[in-house]
Tab-separated table of N, CA and C in Angstrom:
chain	number	residue	atom	x	y	z
A	376	MET	N	91.834	-122.582	122.107
A	376	MET	CA	92.587	-122.670	120.845
A	376	MET	C	91.784	-123.639	120.265
A	377	LYS	N	91.101	-124.490	120.088
A	377	LYS	CA	90.709	-125.201	119.132
A	377	LYS	C	89.782	-124.293	118.471
A	378	SER	N	89.198	-123.435	118.863
A	378	SER	CA	88.277	-122.756	118.262
A	378	SER	C	88.914	-121.664	117.280
A	379	LEU	N	90.103	-120.874	117.916
A	379	LEU	CA	90.973	-120.641	117.003
A	379	LEU	C	91.465	-121.283	115.844
A	380	VAL	N	91.886	-122.706	115.836
A	380	VAL	CA	92.241	-123.386	114.703
A	380	VAL	C	91.096	-123.448	113.629
A	381	ARG	N	89.588	-123.792	114.164
A	381	ARG	CA	88.628	-123.773	113.167
A	381	ARG	C	88.356	-122.302	112.653
A	382	ILE	N	88.208	-121.425	112.926
A	382	ILE	CA	88.178	-120.391	112.343
A	382	ILE	C	89.182	-119.794	111.714
A	383	ALA	N	90.646	-120.021	111.522
A	383	ALA	CA	91.364	-119.762	110.562
A	383	ALA	C	91.572	-119.894	109.242
A	384	PRO	N	91.111	-121.280	108.985
A	384	PRO	CA	90.698	-121.452	107.614
A	384	PRO	C	89.475	-120.378	107.033
A	385	VAL	N	88.793	-120.326	107.641
A	385	VAL	CA	87.413	-119.461	107.313
A	385	VAL	C	87.999	-118.187	107.267
A	386	ILE	N	88.888	-117.501	108.046
A	386	ILE	CA	89.301	-116.080	107.685
A	386	ILE	C	90.198	-116.201	106.810
A	387	ALA	N	91.142	-117.238	106.641
A	387	ALA	CA	92.127	-117.393	105.292
A	387	ALA	C	90.933	-117.178	103.964
A	388	LEU	N	90.372	-117.979	103.931
A	388	LEU	CA	89.472	-118.023	102.722
A	388	LEU	C	88.679	-116.871	102.272
A	389	CYS	N	88.525	-115.915	103.604
A	389	CYS	CA	87.712	-114.579	103.243
A	389	CYS	C	89.023	-113.498	102.807
A	390	VAL	N	90.044	-113.883	103.367
A	390	VAL	CA	91.301	-112.794	102.944
A	390	VAL	C	91.541	-113.028	101.159
A	391	VAL	N	91.240	-114.542	100.844
A	391	VAL	CA	91.696	-114.726	99.443
A	391	VAL	C	90.539	-114.335	98.661
A	392	MET	N	89.237	-114.516	99.395
A	392	MET	CA	88.455	-114.119	98.513
A	392	MET	C	88.340	-112.273	98.059
A	393	VAL	N	88.758	-111.785	99.496
A	393	VAL	CA	88.474	-109.963	99.159
A	393	VAL	C	89.544	-109.826	98.542
A	394	ALA	N	91.036	-110.317	98.580
A	394	ALA	CA	91.867	-110.009	97.525
A	394	ALA	C	91.658	-110.298	96.090
A	395	ALA	N	90.860	-111.187	95.720
A	395	ALA	CA	90.654	-111.838	94.373
A	395	ALA	C	89.497	-110.581	93.644
A	396	CYS	N	88.677	-110.608	94.616
A	396	CYS	CA	87.366	-109.473	94.143
A	396	CYS	C	88.177	-107.950	93.891
A	397	ASN	N	89.424	-107.833	94.116
A	397	ASN	CA	89.980	-106.234	94.233
A	397	ASN	C	91.017	-106.507	92.853
A	398	ARG	N	90.673	-107.633	92.347
A	398	ARG	CA	91.627	-107.962	90.729
A	398	ARG	C	90.803	-106.794	89.694
A	399	ASN	N	91.326	-105.572	89.404
A	399	ASN	CA	90.496	-105.149	88.203
A	399	ASN	C	91.326	-105.114	86.817
A	400	ALA	N	90.895	-105.213	85.594
A	400	ALA	CA	91.644	-105.193	84.642
A	400	ALA	C	92.875	-104.120	84.237
A	401	PRO	N	93.860	-104.357	84.079
A	401	PRO	CA	94.613	-102.990	84.271
A	401	PRO	C	94.183	-102.098	83.826
A	402	SER	N	94.115	-100.822	84.282
A	402	SER	CA	93.861	-99.531	83.560
A	402	SER	C	94.799	-98.645	82.646
A	403	ASN	N	94.324	-98.287	81.667
A	403	ASN	CA	95.702	-97.540	80.948
A	403	ASN	C	95.206	-96.152	81.391
A	404	SER	N	96.181	-95.364	82.378
A	404	SER	CA	96.108	-94.090	82.455
A	404	SER	C	96.482	-93.136	81.297
A	405	ALA	N	96.735	-93.814	80.481
A	405	ALA	CA	97.002	-92.856	79.191
A	405	ALA	C	95.955	-92.603	78.331
A	406	GLN	N	94.774	-92.946	78.633
A	406	GLN	CA	93.692	-92.926	77.800
A	406	GLN	C	93.478	-91.775	77.084
A	407	THR	N	92.689	-91.766	75.687
A	407	THR	CA	92.667	-90.456	75.121
A	407	THR	C	91.286	-90.222	75.342
A	408	ALA	N	90.980	-88.983	75.364
A	408	ALA	CA	89.875	-88.782	75.162
A	408	ALA	C	89.100	-88.622	73.881
A	409	PRO	N	87.868	-88.992	73.704
A	409	PRO	CA	87.569	-89.292	72.210
A	409	PRO	C	87.363	-87.715	71.322
A	410	ALA	N	87.719	-87.874	70.353
A	410	ALA	CA	87.649	-86.601	69.744
A	410	ALA	C	86.366	-86.027	69.641
A	411	SER	N	86.562	-84.300	70.041
A	411	SER	CA	85.409	-83.724	69.741
A	411	SER	C	85.007	-83.470	68.424
A	412	ALA	N	83.474	-83.596	68.277
A	412	ALA	CA	83.412	-82.618	66.882
A	412	ALA	C	83.653	-81.300	66.829
A	413	PRO	N	83.923	-80.531	65.759
A	413	PRO	CA	84.309	-79.079	65.904
A	413	PRO	C	83.086	-78.333	66.227
A	414	VAL	N	83.369	-77.342	66.850
A	414	VAL	CA	82.255	-76.873	67.205
A	414	VAL	C	81.546	-75.831	66.120
A	415	ALA	N	80.635	-75.758	65.847
A	415	ALA	CA	79.950	-75.067	64.785
A	415	ALA	C	79.509	-73.928	65.370
A	416	THR	N	80.127	-72.645	65.073
A	416	THR	CA	79.514	-71.493	65.270
A	416	THR	C	78.293	-70.883	64.597
A	417	ALA	N	77.427	-69.954	64.831
A	417	ALA	CA	76.337	-69.750	64.256
A	417	ALA	C	76.638	-68.411	63.594
A	418	PRO	N	76.055	-68.438	62.460
A	418	PRO	CA	76.633	-67.370	61.431
A	418	PRO	C	76.305	-65.869	62.195
A	419	THR	N	76.644	-64.912	61.916
A	419	THR	CA	76.600	-63.807	62.826
A	419	THR	C	75.260	-63.274	62.182
A	420	PRO	N	74.357	-62.820	62.778
A	420	PRO	CA	73.080	-62.341	62.357
A	420	PRO	C	73.173	-61.037	61.613
A	421	ALA	N	72.853	-60.671	60.450
A	421	ALA	CA	73.009	-59.517	59.730
A	421	ALA	C	72.417	-58.591	60.952
A	422	SER	N	73.151	-57.214	61.179
A	422	SER	CA	72.632	-56.248	61.704
A	422	SER	C	71.451	-55.789	60.890
A	423	PRO	N	70.249	-55.212	62.361
A	423	PRO	CA	69.470	-54.648	61.729
A	423	PRO	C	69.522	-53.782	60.472
A	424	GLN	N	68.912	-53.791	59.539
A	424	GLN	CA	68.667	-52.466	58.318
A	424	GLN	C	67.684	-51.235	58.626
A	425	ALA	N	68.177	-50.195	58.511
A	425	ALA	CA	67.618	-49.081	58.666
A	425	ALA	C	66.447	-49.231	57.722
A	426	PRO	N	65.045	-48.731	58.092
A	426	PRO	CA	64.128	-48.962	57.447
A	426	PRO	C	64.051	-48.209	56.148
A	427	PRO	N	63.726	-48.318	55.182
A	427	PRO	CA	63.923	-47.436	53.974
A	427	PRO	C	63.150	-46.371	54.089
A	428	PRO	N	63.786	-44.956	53.526
A	428	PRO	CA	63.294	-43.787	53.811
A	428	PRO	C	61.826	-43.569	53.168
A	429	ILE	N	61.030	-42.710	54.040
A	429	ILE	CA	59.936	-42.791	53.030
A	429	ILE	C	60.039	-41.571	52.143
A	430	PRO	N	59.421	-41.972	50.968
A	430	PRO	CA	59.061	-40.983	50.172
A	430	PRO	C	58.683	-39.213	50.239
A	431	PRO	N	58.939	-38.395	49.813
A	431	PRO	CA	58.673	-37.158	50.539
A	431	PRO	C	57.013	-37.065	49.931
A	432	GLY	N	56.041	-36.390	51.016
A	432	GLY	CA	54.661	-36.326	50.529
A	432	GLY	C	53.859	-37.658	51.029
A	433	THR	N	54.303	-38.172	51.480
A	433	THR	CA	53.534	-39.634	51.251
A	433	THR	C	52.445	-39.756	52.610
A	434	GLU	N	51.476	-40.150	52.986
A	434	GLU	CA	50.791	-40.301	53.897
A	434	GLU	C	50.733	-41.439	54.486
A	435	VAL	N	51.279	-41.294	55.855
A	435	VAL	CA	51.672	-42.875	56.587
A	435	VAL	C	51.018	-42.367	57.991
A	436	PRO	N	51.193	-43.626	58.894
A	436	PRO	CA	50.714	-43.381	60.029
A	436	PRO	C	52.000	-42.756	60.707
A	437	VAL	N	51.371	-41.729	61.833
A	437	VAL	CA	52.452	-41.239	62.735
A	437	VAL	C	53.227	-42.248	63.561
A	438	SER	N	54.321	-42.026	64.115
A	438	SER	CA	55.099	-42.770	65.084
A	438	SER	C	54.205	-43.395	65.982
A	439	SER	N	53.918	-42.486	66.802
A	439	SER	CA	53.144	-42.901	68.277
A	439	SER	C	51.624	-41.994	68.140
A	440	ILE	N	51.361	-42.230	69.145
A	440	ILE	CA	50.033	-41.648	69.844
A	440	ILE	C	50.246	-40.987	70.912
A	441	ASP	N	50.028	-40.457	71.731
A	441	ASP	CA	50.596	-39.888	73.094
A	441	ASP	C	49.252	-39.721	73.684
A	442	SER	N	48.102	-39.035	73.344
A	442	SER	CA	46.692	-38.871	73.600
A	442	SER	C	45.606	-39.073	72.988
A	443	VAL	N	44.771	-39.503	73.424
A	443	VAL	CA	43.347	-39.458	72.678
A	443	VAL	C	41.842	-38.888	74.146
A	444	MET	N	41.191	-37.732	73.180
A	444	MET	CA	40.414	-37.161	74.093
A	444	MET	C	39.272	-36.914	73.458
A	445	LEU	N	38.004	-37.608	73.682
A	445	LEU	CA	36.793	-37.389	73.010
A	445	LEU	C	36.241	-36.561	74.107
A	446	ASN	N	34.942	-35.584	73.304
A	446	ASN	CA	34.186	-34.329	73.924
A	446	ASN	C	33.071	-34.106	73.198
A	447	ARG	N	31.934	-34.182	73.841
A	447	ARG	CA	30.531	-33.657	72.826
A	447	ARG	C	30.600	-32.127	73.084
A	448	PRO	N	30.313	-31.703	71.761
A	448	PRO	CA	30.177	-30.005	71.778
A	448	PRO	C	28.921	-30.062	72.246
A	449	GLN	N	28.494	-28.375	72.926
A	449	GLN	CA	27.779	-28.199	73.584
A	449	GLN	C	26.367	-27.956	72.460
A	450	ASP	N	26.951	-27.285	71.011
A	450	ASP	CA	25.737	-26.992	70.281
A	450	ASP	C	25.302	-28.309	69.468
A	451	ALA	N	25.571	-29.945	69.555
A	451	ALA	CA	25.597	-30.732	69.156
A	451	ALA	C	25.941	-31.770	69.949
A	452	PRO	N	24.783	-32.311	71.290
A	452	PRO	CA	25.379	-32.844	71.803
A	452	PRO	C	25.025	-34.598	71.375
A	453	GLU	N	24.613	-35.034	69.965
A	453	GLU	CA	24.935	-36.023	69.816
A	453	GLU	C	26.066	-36.369	68.848
A	454	ALA	N	27.175	-35.334	68.447
A	454	ALA	CA	28.105	-35.295	67.781
A	454	ALA	C	29.506	-35.507	68.785
A	455	LEU	N	30.187	-35.728	68.278
A	455	LEU	CA	31.624	-36.402	68.956
A	455	LEU	C	33.044	-35.829	68.289
A	456	ILE	N	33.644	-35.008	69.069
A	456	ILE	CA	35.091	-34.269	68.779
A	456	ILE	C	36.136	-35.289	69.148
A	457	ILE	N	36.712	-35.835	68.530
A	457	ILE	CA	38.103	-36.830	68.827
A	457	ILE	C	39.232	-36.023	68.568
A	458	GLN	N	39.893	-35.807	69.873
A	458	GLN	CA	41.273	-35.019	69.663
A	458	GLN	C	42.517	-35.866	69.784
A	459	VAL	N	43.549	-35.678	69.053
A	459	VAL	CA	44.720	-36.925	69.138
A	459	VAL	C	45.908	-36.053	69.283
A	460	SER	N	46.914	-36.308	69.785
A	460	SER	CA	48.355	-35.882	70.023
A	460	SER	C	49.181	-36.981	69.784
A	461	GLY	N	50.431	-36.837	69.025
A	461	GLY	CA	51.392	-38.055	68.776
A	461	GLY	C	52.663	-37.483	68.451
A	462	THR	N	53.524	-38.314	67.892
A	462	THR	CA	54.804	-37.835	67.468
A	462	THR	C	55.154	-38.573	65.773
A	463	THR	N	55.974	-37.586	65.478
A	463	THR	CA	56.540	-38.039	64.263
A	463	THR	C	57.797	-38.321	64.247
A	464	PRO	N	58.728	-39.293	63.383
A	464	PRO	CA	59.918	-39.353	63.461
A	464	PRO	C	60.843	-37.916	63.636
A	465	SER	N	60.560	-36.851	62.363
A	465	SER	CA	61.097	-35.917	62.628
A	465	SER	C	60.327	-34.884	62.308
A	466	SER	N	61.058	-33.500	62.014
A	466	SER	CA	60.191	-32.255	61.828
A	466	SER	C	59.845	-32.272	60.288
A	467	GLY	N	58.739	-31.453	60.289
A	467	GLY	CA	58.465	-30.993	58.685
A	467	GLY	C	57.395	-31.899	58.439
A	468	TRP	N	56.713	-32.672	59.042
A	468	TRP	CA	55.215	-33.420	59.040
A	468	TRP	C	54.164	-32.461	59.002
A	469	THR	N	53.385	-32.926	58.017
A	469	THR	CA	52.332	-31.673	57.630
A	469	THR	C	50.676	-32.987	57.645
A	470	ASN	N	49.698	-31.916	57.859
A	470	ASN	CA	48.707	-32.516	57.336
A	470	ASN	C	48.235	-33.607	58.076
A	471	ALA	N	48.520	-33.431	59.558
A	471	ALA	CA	47.931	-34.507	60.479
A	471	ALA	C	46.462	-34.695	60.825
A	472	HIS	N	45.736	-35.922	60.486
A	472	HIS	CA	44.278	-36.073	60.559
A	472	HIS	C	43.941	-37.585	60.819
A	473	LEU	N	43.055	-37.863	61.265
A	473	LEU	CA	42.267	-39.056	61.624
A	473	LEU	C	41.634	-39.648	60.186
A	474	ALA	N	41.894	-40.916	60.029
A	474	ALA	CA	41.034	-41.180	58.617
A	474	ALA	C	40.366	-42.582	59.075
A	475	GLU	N	38.962	-42.865	58.995
A	475	GLU	CA	38.497	-44.061	59.487
A	475	GLU	C	38.975	-45.182	58.802
A	476	ASP	N	39.329	-45.912	59.358
A	476	ASP	CA	39.487	-47.549	59.124
A	476	ASP	C	38.109	-48.339	59.026
A	477	ALA	N	37.919	-48.605	57.813
A	477	ALA	CA	36.546	-49.286	57.911
A	477	ALA	C	37.017	-50.885	57.444
A	478	GLU	N	37.434	-51.480	58.538
A	478	GLU	CA	38.419	-52.908	57.980
A	478	GLU	C	37.091	-53.651	58.286
A	479	PRO	N	36.888	-54.692	57.190
A	479	PRO	CA	35.823	-55.414	57.162
A	479	PRO	C	36.020	-56.305	58.416
A	480	GLY	N	34.261	-56.815	59.188
A	480	GLY	CA	34.502	-57.795	60.032
A	480	GLY	C	34.975	-57.433	61.444
A	481	SER	N	35.002	-56.093	61.892
A	481	SER	CA	35.356	-55.710	62.925
A	481	SER	C	34.398	-55.430	64.151
A	482	ASP	N	34.716	-55.291	65.104
A	482	ASP	CA	33.565	-55.126	66.116
A	482	ASP	C	32.823	-53.706	66.058
A	483	PRO	N	31.309	-53.820	65.642
A	483	PRO	CA	30.731	-52.432	65.828
A	483	PRO	C	30.527	-51.766	66.445
A	484	SER	N	30.956	-52.488	67.791
A	484	SER	CA	31.006	-51.497	69.048
A	484	SER	C	32.415	-50.453	69.126
A	485	VAL	N	32.964	-50.738	67.985
A	485	VAL	CA	34.166	-50.161	68.145
A	485	VAL	C	34.421	-49.565	66.916
A	486	ARG	N	34.719	-48.170	66.706
A	486	ARG	CA	35.262	-47.232	65.599
A	486	ARG	C	36.696	-46.992	65.784
A	487	THR	N	37.197	-47.537	64.712
A	487	THR	CA	38.607	-47.330	64.791
A	487	THR	C	38.967	-46.245	63.625
A	488	TYR	N	40.199	-45.764	64.355
A	488	TYR	CA	40.482	-44.327	62.946
A	488	TYR	C	42.017	-44.925	62.752
A	489	LYS	N	42.647	-44.215	61.834
A	489	LYS	CA	44.164	-44.204	61.922
A	489	LYS	C	44.752	-42.855	62.009
A	490	PHE	N	45.738	-42.704	62.475
A	490	PHE	CA	46.640	-41.530	62.956
A	490	PHE	C	47.225	-40.990	61.796
A	491	ILE	N	47.309	-40.320	60.378
A	491	ILE	CA	48.026	-40.213	59.507
A	491	ILE	C	48.473	-38.475	59.357
A	492	ALA	N	49.715	-38.593	58.730
A	492	ALA	CA	50.442	-37.379	58.498
A	492	ALA	C	51.189	-37.530	57.295
A	493	THR	N	51.338	-36.421	56.746
A	493	THR	CA	52.286	-36.475	55.340
A	493	THR	C	53.569	-35.842	55.529
A	494	SER	N	54.657	-37.299	54.798
A	494	SER	CA	55.807	-36.611	55.336
A	494	SER	C	56.422	-35.606	54.428
A	495	PRO	N	57.366	-35.044	54.977
A	495	PRO	CA	58.379	-33.863	54.770
A	495	PRO	C	58.579	-33.897	53.194
A	496	GLU	N	58.500	-32.644	52.626
A	496	GLU	CA	58.823	-32.478	50.986
A	496	GLU	C	60.443	-33.067	51.039
A	497	ALA	N	61.381	-32.564	51.990
A	497	ALA	CA	62.876	-32.997	51.706
A	497	ALA	C	63.171	-33.515	53.124
A	498	GLU	N	63.985	-34.480	52.578
A	498	GLU	CA	64.693	-35.387	53.891
A	498	GLU	C	65.682	-34.511	54.852
A	499	GLN	N	64.782	-34.715	56.318
A	499	GLN	CA	65.301	-33.995	57.177
A	499	GLN	C	66.732	-34.153	57.609
A	500	PRO	N	67.609	-33.441	57.687
A	500	PRO	CA	68.616	-34.028	58.474
A	500	PRO	C	68.940	-34.241	59.913
A	501	ASN	N	68.069	-33.553	60.697
A	501	ASN	CA	67.981	-33.585	61.972
A	501	ASN	C	66.660	-34.359	62.262
A	502	GLY	N	66.764	-35.759	62.688
A	502	GLY	CA	65.785	-36.500	63.339
A	502	GLY	C	65.102	-36.449	64.563
A	503	THR	N	64.829	-35.058	64.823
A	503	THR	CA	64.228	-34.390	66.021
A	503	THR	C	62.718	-35.149	66.023
A	504	PRO	N	62.202	-35.771	66.565
A	504	PRO	CA	60.735	-36.148	66.783
A	504	PRO	C	59.972	-34.661	66.846
A	505	GLN	N	58.518	-34.798	66.279
A	505	GLN	CA	57.805	-33.580	66.066
A	505	GLN	C	56.745	-34.164	66.876
A	506	MET	N	56.065	-33.138	67.595
A	506	MET	CA	54.593	-33.378	68.156
A	506	MET	C	53.605	-32.802	66.966
A	507	VAL	N	52.454	-33.889	66.949
A	507	VAL	CA	51.552	-33.345	65.825
A	507	VAL	C	50.130	-33.629	66.584
A	508	GLU	N	49.144	-33.203	66.149
A	508	GLU	CA	47.502	-32.741	66.663
A	508	GLU	C	46.685	-32.862	65.646
A	509	ALA	N	45.713	-33.715	65.934
A	509	ALA	CA	44.398	-33.595	64.798
A	509	ALA	C	43.199	-33.684	65.722
A	510	GLU	N	42.230	-32.823	65.001
A	510	GLU	CA	41.078	-33.171	65.265
A	510	GLU	C	39.745	-33.590	64.475
A	511	LEU	N	38.989	-34.402	65.206
A	511	LEU	CA	38.049	-34.896	63.885
A	511	LEU	C	36.453	-34.857	64.441
A	512	ARG	N	35.475	-34.039	63.984
A	512	ARG	CA	34.490	-33.769	64.457
A	512	ARG	C	33.390	-34.889	64.005
A	513	VAL	N	32.604	-35.764	64.496
A	513	VAL	CA	31.816	-37.053	63.738
A	513	VAL	C	30.386	-36.409	64.429
A	514	GLU	N	29.639	-36.047	63.365
A	514	GLU	CA	28.367	-35.628	63.570
A	514	GLU	C	27.408	-36.532	64.443
A	515	SER	N	27.413	-37.665	64.094
A	515	SER	CA	26.544	-38.675	64.685
A	515	SER	C	27.048	-40.163	64.850
A	516	LEU	N	26.941	-40.925	65.926
A	516	LEU	CA	27.608	-42.373	65.516
A	516	LEU	C	26.289	-43.218	65.815
A	517	PRO	N	26.496	-44.362	65.398
A	517	PRO	CA	25.581	-45.196	65.490
A	517	PRO	C	25.365	-45.548	67.063
A	518	PRO	N	24.385	-45.898	67.616
A	518	PRO	CA	24.049	-46.141	69.320
A	518	PRO	C	25.145	-47.079	69.659
A	519	GLN	N	25.338	-48.341	68.705
A	519	GLN	CA	26.050	-49.362	69.422
A	519	GLN	C	27.473	-49.289	69.182
A	520	VAL	N	28.071	-48.034	68.782
A	520	VAL	CA	29.625	-47.760	69.060
A	520	VAL	C	29.589	-47.222	70.428
A	521	LYS	N	30.532	-47.960	71.524
A	521	LYS	CA	31.034	-47.746	72.679
A	521	LYS	C	32.310	-47.156	73.188
A	522	SER	N	33.021	-47.339	71.936
A	522	SER	CA	34.348	-47.114	72.011
A	522	SER	C	34.934	-46.557	70.860
A	523	ILE	N	36.015	-45.489	71.046
A	523	ILE	CA	36.510	-45.143	69.855
A	523	ILE	C	38.242	-45.500	70.029
A	524	ARG	N	38.576	-46.188	68.751
A	524	ARG	CA	40.350	-46.456	68.824
A	524	ARG	C	40.907	-45.881	67.919
A	525	VAL	N	42.142	-45.590	68.005
A	525	VAL	CA	43.274	-44.639	67.057
A	525	VAL	C	44.188	-45.265	67.356
A	526	ILE	N	44.742	-45.413	65.887
A	526	ILE	CA	46.032	-46.597	65.676
A	526	ILE	C	46.958	-45.596	64.796
A	527	SER	N	48.196	-46.016	65.611
A	527	SER	CA	49.342	-45.593	64.825
A	527	SER	C	50.314	-46.511	64.472
A	528	ALA	N	51.463	-45.855	63.965
A	528	ALA	CA	52.374	-46.889	63.311
A	528	ALA	C	52.915	-48.016	64.672
A	529	THR	N	53.226	-47.232	65.770
A	529	THR	CA	53.373	-48.270	67.075
A	529	THR	C	52.786	-48.692	68.008
A	530	ASN	N	51.390	-48.268	68.255
A	530	ASN	CA	50.599	-48.621	69.201
A	530	ASN	C	49.301	-47.504	68.981
A	531	GLU	N	48.334	-48.019	69.889
A	531	GLU	CA	46.977	-47.852	69.811
A	531	GLU	C	46.341	-47.483	70.965
A	532	ILE	N	45.552	-46.193	71.064
A	532	ILE	CA	44.747	-46.181	72.181
A	532	ILE	C	43.354	-45.835	71.996
A	533	SER	N	42.437	-46.608	73.050
A	533	SER	CA	41.067	-46.575	72.992
A	533	SER	C	40.352	-45.768	74.002
A	534	ALA	N	39.377	-45.219	73.673
A	534	ALA	CA	38.493	-44.318	74.911
A	534	ALA	C	37.326	-44.724	74.666
A	535	PRO	N	36.517	-44.641	75.787
A	535	PRO	CA	35.146	-45.005	75.857
A	535	PRO	C	34.218	-43.631	75.150
A	536	VAL	N	33.129	-44.128	74.630
A	536	VAL	CA	31.989	-43.025	74.060
A	536	VAL	C	31.134	-43.000	75.281
A	537	THR	N	30.891	-41.988	75.797
A	537	THR	CA	30.019	-41.514	76.937
A	537	THR	C	28.952	-40.602	76.181
A	538	ASP	N	27.885	-40.392	77.018
A	538	ASP	CA	26.758	-39.594	76.630
A	538	ASP	C	26.751	-38.318	77.384
């Protein structure tokens, strides 16, 4: 019992300390949230505008290239025939042809051509794409040319030059 008398004050002291530690400042349960800044909305992007119409009779690159084929004619093995097919945005396009692109500083091992066609004389109400083809005979190529690249408005295709 003597030990219980000695321990009782220690236990009482611990209880008082624990009770004192649990005292917090009174909380205000009705705290208000900080005012939020007004949400800025991004401006609505302008809808993409349709490209301006192509004036009648204008030479422009065809929409896309579908294929490029290179052939050596039997009558002239040093010559090269480039055959290209592609698509225009509507019907009525004429004079599809390849035009050499003599871009300065380009790679001498690649010969580049643009696939071009002439727009219709009158605007076509039906926007159905049209297949077009062109062929170009090159009588001789420098020996360093190893590839032919054909460029359209949206893509390009390269083909290796073989002997």
